Amino acid sequence: MKEKSKRQTDPALAQARRDQVLCAAADCFRRKGYHGAGMAEISKTAGMSAGHIYNFFASKEAIIESIIEQDMEKVFSIFQEYEDQPGDLVTILLDGLDYAVDHHTDVNQGALDLEMFAEAARNDKVAEQLRKSDCYAREKMRNLLLSERSLIKDLSATELESRIEVMFAMINGITLRKTLNPHVDKATLLLALRPAMRVLLVPF
Amino acid sequence: MKEKSKRQTDPALAQARRDQVLCAAADCFRRKGYHGAGMAEISKTAGMSAGHIYNFFASKEAIIESIIEQDMEKVFSIFQEYEDQPGDLVTILLDGLDYAVDHHTDVNQGALDLEMFAEAARNDKVAEQLRKSDCYAREKMRNLLLSERSLIKDLSATELESRIEVMFAMINGITLRKTLNPHVDKATLLLALRPAMRVLLVPF
Amino acid sequence: MKEKSKRQTDPALAQARRDQVLCAAADCFRRKGYHGAGMAEISKTAGMSAGHIYNFFASKEAIIESIIEQDMEKVFSIFQEYEDQPGDLVTILLDGLDYAVDHHTDVNQGALDLEMFAEAARNDKVAEQLRKSDCYAREKMRNLLLSERSLIKDLSATELESRIEVMFAMINGITLRKTLNPHVDKATLLLALRPAMRVLLVPF
Amino acid sequence: MKEKSKRQTDPALAQARRDQVLCAAADCFRRKGYHGAGMAEISKTAGMSAGHIYNFFASKEAIIESIIEQDMEKVFSIFQEYEDQPGDLVTILLDGLDYAVDHHTDVNQGALDLEMFAEAARNDKVAEQLRKSDCYAREKMRNLLLSERSLIKDLSATELESRIEVMFAMINGITLRKTLNPHVDKATLLLALRPAMRVLLVPF
DNA sequence: AATGAATGAGTCTTCATTCAT
DNA sequence: GATGAATGAAGACTCATTCAT
């Protein structure tokens, strides 16, 4: 038997604990906001003592930074998929909308995103992280739209930037829409979202 | 006899004081966020004692609610202008974009909006207010788009709703864009924003 | 009547409050030590809420610094008295021993001094303050011993420094003696202290 | 059969472990103070886990008590040396000053002593220990000064006590001097210390 | 009307100590 | 013996809110 549990210090366990905290914190932040959620509540949600959390994270701030980092990685992987996927770019991106709307209309994820944005407005480190992530995303998008298979690969830098900004504004805006109008559903959104997005992916 | 002074409870003065507080609070919230700004700072900015503020507002929460109410009224007046303005609707609305982008790229206003959104995620009363305001805005927009001078007045309710949601997403999304990419400027944004918006104002 | 109380903001009251805190803190530090005494206990002793103390002192550390400052001023005034007093220097200083022993055998004062010394070993700001005070005291002593009326005014700088150090060591050492042997009394101490001190005030 | 290992509870090893902890703790207390040094740091310095320390010491307090005990033993041995040494007592003791100043101007040792004194002010058990040690030291000194080879063997009990107190005050005071004036050096101190001490070892 | 002194509940964080392994 | 994960009771400090004046 290749059982090797009972190792005194199990690094996998530590990682699991860390994730527990991250999950619990995300959950609490969603419900109460970053400032509204106390370490006491987070620790209870995570199923461990408040003090123990500090074995994994230096501070409450470090927790939200870790959460943001996780999010960044998700964004990275999404763009990677776009790049790797063969076929017509317009189609790929418009199909991608489906997933994007799913993600941004997830009321839980949205609340967390909003929390991060609001925190960015007053916490420079968080702002920096978010901007780095966004910068990366814009760069990836730009590369995609400048590739051979793009219909707008000949656009001026400014025109391209503008389109990317508006595309991102639309996508991010959906998060706000879900907050302001929780009744709106994905299918309805896509009805107009797709044409609006398409117009940005082809020459005017 | 001494004139004018010592009149007890001058309602005009009271209103002026209230506005002072509202202004000061909005200013502080912009700079520090709702939780970051303390009553001490607000009172100093407002030029009155912390205790006195409680003669006008029941709590800190009541202050942000009042600020939101003010915002709502501004939104109302904007739609009123659209309604009253003669001429082609597409042109009116696209021209309106100019002002909207101005407003939403004002980094200070944006920070305040974000603060309100985040607060909505954890404060039901604030959420309710914001949603009511948004509901009203959507209704006004719907009426506008259903009026005789609209090119899409024959759209189905769902199609119309979808377009309104996406338009609003775009506009609100700009606030987030400004937070994530402070370098972006109004002119650049309008380059792609106008075509994307136009496509939503005419039949596909 | 020249009553002018009822002034809204009374600066004298504030000072009184500050002193209350200082007294209470000194008391608590004596009994429990700097780290052993909590703000809760200090505030209770001072007869005010813990939060209110922070209207007078930025931190717990600022409190002990203030206490040290008070002590420094007392030291200053003592040396001033020595300087101002006419007559034979040896007599003046030996008579001064009486007061010094009183002060240093006050078990309460001693405990506080010890607390400050210990804190100095780990808190640079406190150490700096204490050293500055000590440096001033040594300078004053040097001036006294170099004045015309001194019997050892012709000593070399090093010899003078040595004597001052030893005199101060004796005086400060009494604080420790009182801690280690609380039974020892002033009269007994003076029996040997005076001759030992005299030998340092005259040429060998 | 495997030799020597797995012997349960090797008392020599245990003692070595205990000493390790004592050394590490003394080191940490010197650098950070009793309250400033955490068990985590002590355990790391000692090269063992925090939990394991509790197999040797019931508490952090027990550690400092053990350290004090060690110190006491050192004091004992010093006095033993004085007793055993043949020759003139005044000479022996004045020569002993050399070592004493060395010890008390060791800035690290001094910090630890101060820490113990301060702790004594708030921890009765520590105070008791320190006093017991001091009492023993005074007794030894008294015996020395009452022995045949002493020049002051005919002094009254009170006079003798006084002299001992002042001698000890001087020696202990040096620790404080080093804290307040780190620049002072041994040679300079001895210049005045020796004559002051001598006067206490001979009839006035 | 207006002040600001005063409160105290609540915050994040630290750390001596315990215990399952 | 030995570990270090885990605890939880403090700790200093903040801040919205109240109230005597």
Short mmCIF file of N, CA and C in Angstrom, two decimals, chain A residues 61-125:
data_model
loop_
_atom_site.label_atom_id
_atom_site.label_comp_id
_atom_site.label_asym_id
_atom_site.label_seq_id
_atom_site.Cartn_x
_atom_site.Cartn_y
_atom_site.Cartn_z
N GLU A 61 -6.23 42.27 4.83
CA GLU A 61 -5.95 42.81 3.50
C GLU A 61 -5.31 41.75 2.61
N ALA A 62 -4.40 40.98 3.20
CA ALA A 62 -3.73 39.95 2.42
C ALA A 62 -4.74 38.94 1.88
N ILE A 63 -5.82 38.78 2.61
CA ILE A 63 -6.84 37.83 2.15
C ILE A 63 -7.50 38.33 0.87
N ILE A 64 -7.93 39.59 0.89
CA ILE A 64 -8.60 40.07 -0.32
C ILE A 64 -7.62 40.12 -1.48
N GLU A 65 -6.38 40.40 -1.19
CA GLU A 65 -5.40 40.41 -2.27
C GLU A 65 -5.26 39.01 -2.89
N SER A 66 -5.31 38.01 -2.05
CA SER A 66 -5.23 36.64 -2.54
C SER A 66 -6.45 36.31 -3.40
N ILE A 67 -7.59 36.78 -2.95
CA ILE A 67 -8.80 36.51 -3.72
C ILE A 67 -8.70 37.15 -5.09
N ILE A 68 -8.21 38.36 -5.12
CA ILE A 68 -8.06 39.05 -6.40
C ILE A 68 -7.10 38.27 -7.29
N GLU A 69 -6.04 37.80 -6.70
CA GLU A 69 -5.05 37.04 -7.47
C GLU A 69 -5.71 35.82 -8.12
N GLN A 70 -6.51 35.16 -7.34
CA GLN A 70 -7.24 34.01 -7.90
C GLN A 70 -8.05 34.42 -9.12
N ASP A 71 -8.76 35.54 -8.95
CA ASP A 71 -9.58 36.03 -10.05
C ASP A 71 -8.74 36.32 -11.29
N MET A 72 -7.60 36.93 -11.04
CA MET A 72 -6.72 37.25 -12.15
C MET A 72 -6.37 36.00 -12.93
N GLU A 73 -6.06 34.97 -12.20
CA GLU A 73 -5.67 33.74 -12.87
C GLU A 73 -6.80 33.17 -13.73
N LYS A 74 -8.02 33.37 -13.24
CA LYS A 74 -9.14 32.90 -14.02
C LYS A 74 -9.22 33.67 -15.34
N VAL A 75 -9.04 34.99 -15.24
CA VAL A 75 -9.05 35.83 -16.43
C VAL A 75 -7.97 35.36 -17.41
N PHE A 76 -6.80 35.10 -16.87
CA PHE A 76 -5.70 34.65 -17.72
C PHE A 76 -6.10 33.40 -18.50
N SER A 77 -6.67 32.45 -17.79
CA SER A 77 -6.98 31.18 -18.44
C SER A 77 -8.06 31.37 -19.51
N ILE A 78 -8.96 32.29 -19.28
CA ILE A 78 -10.00 32.52 -20.28
C ILE A 78 -9.39 33.03 -21.58
N PHE A 79 -8.49 34.01 -21.44
CA PHE A 79 -7.88 34.54 -22.65
C PHE A 79 -7.02 33.49 -23.33
N GLN A 80 -6.42 32.64 -22.52
CA GLN A 80 -5.61 31.58 -23.10
C GLN A 80 -6.48 30.70 -24.00
N GLU A 81 -7.66 30.41 -23.50
CA GLU A 81 -8.58 29.59 -24.30
C GLU A 81 -8.91 30.25 -25.63
N TYR A 82 -9.19 31.54 -25.56
CA TYR A 82 -9.51 32.26 -26.79
C TYR A 82 -8.36 32.13 -27.79
N GLU A 83 -7.16 32.31 -27.29
CA GLU A 83 -6.00 32.24 -28.17
C GLU A 83 -5.84 30.86 -28.80
N ASP A 84 -6.04 29.87 -27.98
CA ASP A 84 -5.80 28.50 -28.45
C ASP A 84 -6.87 27.99 -29.39
N GLN A 85 -8.05 28.58 -29.25
CA GLN A 85 -9.17 28.07 -30.03
C GLN A 85 -9.01 28.41 -31.51
N PRO A 86 -9.21 27.42 -32.39
CA PRO A 86 -9.09 27.70 -33.83
C PRO A 86 -10.42 28.24 -34.35
N GLY A 87 -10.38 28.81 -35.55
CA GLY A 87 -11.62 29.23 -36.17
C GLY A 87 -11.80 30.74 -36.21
N ASP A 88 -12.96 31.13 -36.64
CA ASP A 88 -13.29 32.54 -36.84
C ASP A 88 -13.32 33.29 -35.50
N LEU A 89 -12.59 34.40 -35.43
CA LEU A 89 -12.44 35.13 -34.18
C LEU A 89 -13.76 35.72 -33.69
N VAL A 90 -14.50 36.29 -34.65
CA VAL A 90 -15.78 36.90 -34.26
C VAL A 90 -16.66 35.85 -33.59
N THR A 91 -16.72 34.71 -34.21
CA THR A 91 -17.54 33.64 -33.65
C THR A 91 -17.07 33.23 -32.26
N ILE A 92 -15.75 33.05 -32.16
CA ILE A 92 -15.19 32.64 -30.87
C ILE A 92 -15.55 33.63 -29.78
N LEU A 93 -15.34 34.89 -30.07
CA LEU A 93 -15.58 35.90 -29.05
C LEU A 93 -17.07 36.03 -28.73
N LEU A 94 -17.89 35.97 -29.76
CA LEU A 94 -19.33 36.08 -29.50
C LEU A 94 -19.82 34.86 -28.72
N ASP A 95 -19.25 33.71 -29.02
CA ASP A 95 -19.61 32.53 -28.24
C ASP A 95 -19.13 32.68 -26.80
N GLY A 96 -17.98 33.31 -26.67
CA GLY A 96 -17.43 33.54 -25.34
C GLY A 96 -18.35 34.39 -24.48
N LEU A 97 -19.15 35.21 -25.15
CA LEU A 97 -20.07 36.07 -24.41
C LEU A 97 -20.95 35.25 -23.47
N ASP A 98 -21.30 34.12 -23.97
CA ASP A 98 -22.18 33.24 -23.20
C ASP A 98 -21.63 32.99 -21.81
N TYR A 99 -20.38 32.60 -21.82
CA TYR A 99 -19.73 32.32 -20.54
C TYR A 99 -19.57 33.60 -19.72
N ALA A 100 -19.17 34.65 -20.40
CA ALA A 100 -18.94 35.92 -19.71
C ALA A 100 -20.20 36.40 -19.00
N VAL A 101 -21.32 36.31 -19.72
CA VAL A 101 -22.57 36.77 -19.10
C VAL A 101 -22.90 35.88 -17.91
N ASP A 102 -22.71 34.61 -18.08
CA ASP A 102 -22.91 33.68 -16.96
C ASP A 102 -22.14 34.16 -15.74
N HIS A 103 -20.86 34.38 -15.98
CA HIS A 103 -19.99 34.76 -14.87
C HIS A 103 -20.42 36.08 -14.25
N HIS A 104 -20.71 37.04 -15.11
CA HIS A 104 -20.99 38.38 -14.57
C HIS A 104 -22.41 38.53 -14.03
N THR A 105 -23.26 37.58 -14.35
CA THR A 105 -24.60 37.68 -13.77
C THR A 105 -24.74 36.78 -12.55
N ASP A 106 -23.68 36.05 -12.26
CA ASP A 106 -23.67 35.30 -11.00
C ASP A 106 -23.67 36.34 -9.89
N VAL A 107 -24.79 36.44 -9.23
CA VAL A 107 -24.95 37.54 -8.28
C VAL A 107 -23.88 37.49 -7.18
N ASN A 108 -23.41 36.31 -6.86
CA ASN A 108 -22.38 36.22 -5.84
C ASN A 108 -21.05 36.77 -6.33
N GLN A 109 -20.68 36.31 -7.53
CA GLN A 109 -19.42 36.78 -8.08
C GLN A 109 -19.48 38.29 -8.26
N GLY A 110 -20.61 38.77 -8.71
CA GLY A 110 -20.75 40.21 -8.95
C GLY A 110 -20.54 41.02 -7.70
N ALA A 111 -21.16 40.58 -6.62
CA ALA A 111 -21.02 41.32 -5.37
C ALA A 111 -19.56 41.39 -4.96
N LEU A 112 -18.87 40.29 -5.19
CA LEU A 112 -17.46 40.27 -4.81
C LEU A 112 -16.64 41.21 -5.70
N ASP A 113 -16.95 41.19 -6.98
CA ASP A 113 -16.25 42.10 -7.89
C ASP A 113 -16.45 43.54 -7.47
N LEU A 114 -17.70 43.87 -7.20
CA LEU A 114 -18.01 45.23 -6.79
C LEU A 114 -17.23 45.62 -5.55
N GLU A 115 -17.18 44.68 -4.63
CA GLU A 115 -16.44 44.92 -3.40
C GLU A 115 -14.98 45.24 -3.72
N MET A 116 -14.43 44.49 -4.64
CA MET A 116 -13.04 44.72 -5.00
C MET A 116 -12.87 46.08 -5.67
N PHE A 117 -13.81 46.42 -6.54
CA PHE A 117 -13.70 47.73 -7.18
C PHE A 117 -13.77 48.85 -6.15
N ALA A 118 -14.72 48.73 -5.26
CA ALA A 118 -14.89 49.78 -4.26
C ALA A 118 -13.64 49.87 -3.39
N GLU A 119 -13.10 48.70 -3.03
CA GLU A 119 -11.90 48.71 -2.21
C GLU A 119 -10.74 49.34 -2.96
N ALA A 120 -10.72 49.10 -4.26
CA ALA A 120 -9.64 49.67 -5.08
C ALA A 120 -9.64 51.18 -5.01
N ALA A 121 -10.86 51.75 -4.84
CA ALA A 121 -10.95 53.21 -4.83
C ALA A 121 -10.25 53.80 -3.62
N ARG A 122 -10.00 52.98 -2.62
CA ARG A 122 -9.38 53.56 -1.42
C ARG A 122 -8.13 52.82 -0.96
N ASN A 123 -7.85 51.69 -1.60
CA ASN A 123 -6.70 50.88 -1.20
C ASN A 123 -5.78 50.73 -2.42
N ASP A 124 -4.69 51.44 -2.36
CA ASP A 124 -3.82 51.52 -3.53
C ASP A 124 -3.29 50.16 -3.97
N LYS A 125 -3.00 49.31 -3.03
CA LYS A 125 -2.44 48.02 -3.40
C LYS A 125 -3.47 47.20 -4.19
#
